[in-house]
Amino acid sequence: QSQLVESGGGLVQPGGSLTLSCVASGFTLDNYAINWFRQAPGKEREGVSCIYTSSNTNTNYADSVKGRFTISRDNAKNTVYLQMNSLKPEDTALYYCTADRRPLCVLGRVTIPLDYWGQGTQVTVSS
């Protein structure tokens, strides 16, 4: 069964850091564009970061996280990471990773069907 599984969420104080992981099983991430989304309670889901396929390692970020979040991939581990620094209370949300064969980068509050979605990992930023 092909799936994505996120991990690494948790409770962190403002200004702290977390690294989220997104591991694929049943397929390899090399030729998939990866997007990270988040959804806070009562708010629309939003795309925050993306990385294209291994042959195109360009990345992009929503303005709300630019300069604080870094997306990367480790093909040997079939894993994509989201390094989150200088976390703010407004970063509190359920974070999802997605994979799609198309070279898509989905930022902001855009709804679009994608090939694979993970179940999400909760990030809570609070003192």
Short mmCIF file of C-alpha atoms in Angstrom, two decimals:
data_model
loop_
_atom_site.label_atom_id
_atom_site.label_comp_id
_atom_site.label_asym_id
_atom_site.label_seq_id
_atom_site.Cartn_x
_atom_site.Cartn_y
_atom_site.Cartn_z
CA GLN A 1 0.00 0.00 0.00
CA SER A 2 1.40 3.36 -1.03
CA GLN A 3 1.28 6.01 1.63
CA LEU A 4 2.93 9.00 3.24
CA VAL A 5 3.56 9.20 6.96
CA GLU A 6 4.49 12.42 8.75
CA SER A 7 6.24 12.66 12.09
CA GLY A 8 8.15 15.15 14.20
CA GLY A 9 5.35 17.35 15.42
CA GLY A 10 4.94 18.35 19.02
CA LEU A 11 4.72 21.17 21.50
CA VAL A 12 7.38 23.85 21.28
CA GLN A 13 7.82 27.30 22.78
CA PRO A 14 7.74 30.41 20.60
CA GLY A 15 11.11 30.87 18.97
CA GLY A 16 11.81 27.17 19.05
CA SER A 17 12.43 24.71 16.24
CA LEU A 18 11.02 21.46 14.96
CA THR A 19 11.83 19.22 12.03
CA LEU A 20 8.98 17.37 10.38
CA SER A 21 9.59 14.22 8.36
CA CYS A 22 7.52 12.76 5.56
CA VAL A 23 8.34 9.16 4.69
CA ALA A 24 6.93 7.40 1.65
CA SER A 25 6.24 3.70 1.49
CA GLY A 26 5.13 1.73 -1.54
CA PHE A 27 6.62 4.24 -3.97
CA THR A 28 9.73 6.38 -4.35
CA LEU A 29 9.64 10.13 -3.96
CA ASP A 30 12.34 10.87 -6.55
CA ASN A 31 9.93 11.80 -9.31
CA TYR A 32 7.30 13.45 -7.18
CA ALA A 33 6.85 17.07 -6.25
CA ILE A 34 6.34 17.39 -2.50
CA ASN A 35 4.19 20.03 -0.87
CA TRP A 36 3.70 20.73 2.82
CA PHE A 37 0.32 22.05 3.89
CA ARG A 38 -1.04 23.11 7.25
CA GLN A 39 -4.46 23.63 8.69
CA ALA A 40 -5.22 25.45 11.91
CA PRO A 41 -8.55 25.00 13.72
CA GLY A 42 -11.25 27.05 12.06
CA LYS A 43 -9.01 28.06 9.17
CA GLU A 44 -8.58 26.94 5.59
CA ARG A 45 -5.77 24.63 4.68
CA GLU A 46 -2.79 26.41 3.16
CA GLY A 47 0.28 25.32 1.29
CA VAL A 48 3.47 26.53 2.96
CA SER A 49 6.35 24.94 1.09
CA CYS A 50 7.24 22.80 -1.88
CA ILE A 51 10.16 21.02 -3.48
CA TYR A 52 10.15 19.70 -6.98
CA THR A 53 11.50 16.40 -8.25
CA SER A 54 15.07 15.21 -7.84
CA SER A 55 15.92 16.52 -11.30
CA ASN A 56 14.64 19.96 -10.29
CA THR A 57 15.45 20.74 -6.68
CA ASN A 58 13.95 24.20 -6.66
CA THR A 59 11.98 25.08 -3.56
CA ASN A 60 9.41 27.69 -2.73
CA TYR A 61 7.74 29.05 0.38
CA ALA A 62 4.69 30.96 1.42
CA ASP A 63 5.45 34.48 2.61
CA SER A 64 4.29 33.54 6.09
CA VAL A 65 7.15 31.06 6.54
CA LYS A 66 9.82 32.36 4.17
CA GLY A 67 13.16 32.68 5.90
CA ARG A 68 12.08 30.45 8.78
CA PHE A 69 11.19 27.11 7.14
CA THR A 70 13.42 24.95 4.95
CA ILE A 71 12.26 22.01 2.87
CA SER A 72 14.69 19.30 1.78
CA ARG A 73 14.70 15.74 0.57
CA ASP A 74 16.83 12.66 1.20
CA ASN A 75 16.17 10.24 -1.63
CA ALA A 76 18.20 7.47 0.00
CA LYS A 77 15.74 7.55 2.90
CA ASN A 78 12.73 8.24 0.69
CA THR A 79 12.01 11.14 2.99
CA VAL A 80 11.27 14.84 2.78
CA TYR A 81 11.87 17.18 5.69
CA LEU A 82 10.49 20.51 6.80
CA GLN A 83 12.86 22.32 9.13
CA MET A 84 10.93 24.97 11.06
CA ASN A 85 12.79 27.65 12.98
CA SER A 86 11.71 30.73 14.91
CA LEU A 87 8.29 29.22 15.40
CA LYS A 88 5.38 31.48 16.24
CA PRO A 89 2.02 30.73 17.87
CA GLU A 90 0.38 31.32 14.48
CA ASP A 91 2.33 28.35 13.12
CA THR A 92 0.19 26.08 15.27
CA ALA A 93 -1.59 23.67 12.93
CA LEU A 94 -1.86 20.15 11.64
CA TYR A 95 0.88 19.74 9.04
CA TYR A 96 0.46 17.47 6.02
CA CYS A 97 2.84 16.37 3.31
CA THR A 98 1.69 15.50 -0.18
CA ALA A 99 3.25 13.97 -3.26
CA ASP A 100 2.27 14.42 -6.90
CA ARG A 101 3.78 13.36 -10.20
CA ARG A 102 3.10 16.78 -11.68
CA PRO A 103 5.65 19.54 -11.05
CA LEU A 104 3.24 21.49 -8.85
CA CYS A 105 3.98 23.97 -6.13
CA VAL A 106 0.86 24.82 -4.16
CA LEU A 107 1.19 27.83 -1.89
CA GLY A 108 -1.54 29.63 -0.03
CA ARG A 109 -5.18 28.68 0.31
CA VAL A 110 -5.55 26.68 -2.88
CA THR A 111 -7.54 23.48 -3.12
CA ILE A 112 -6.23 21.00 -5.64
CA PRO A 113 -6.32 17.21 -5.78
CA LEU A 114 -2.92 15.63 -5.34
CA ASP A 115 -1.81 12.03 -5.72
CA TYR A 116 -0.92 11.26 -2.11
CA TRP A 117 -1.67 12.85 1.26
CA GLY A 118 -0.36 11.95 4.66
CA GLN A 119 -2.44 11.88 7.83
CA GLY A 120 -0.74 14.88 9.36
CA THR A 121 1.36 15.70 12.40
CA GLN A 122 0.33 18.29 14.98
CA VAL A 123 2.54 21.27 15.69
CA THR A 124 1.66 23.43 18.67
CA VAL A 125 3.61 26.59 19.45
CA SER A 126 2.82 27.88 22.90
CA SER A 127 4.50 29.09 26.06
#
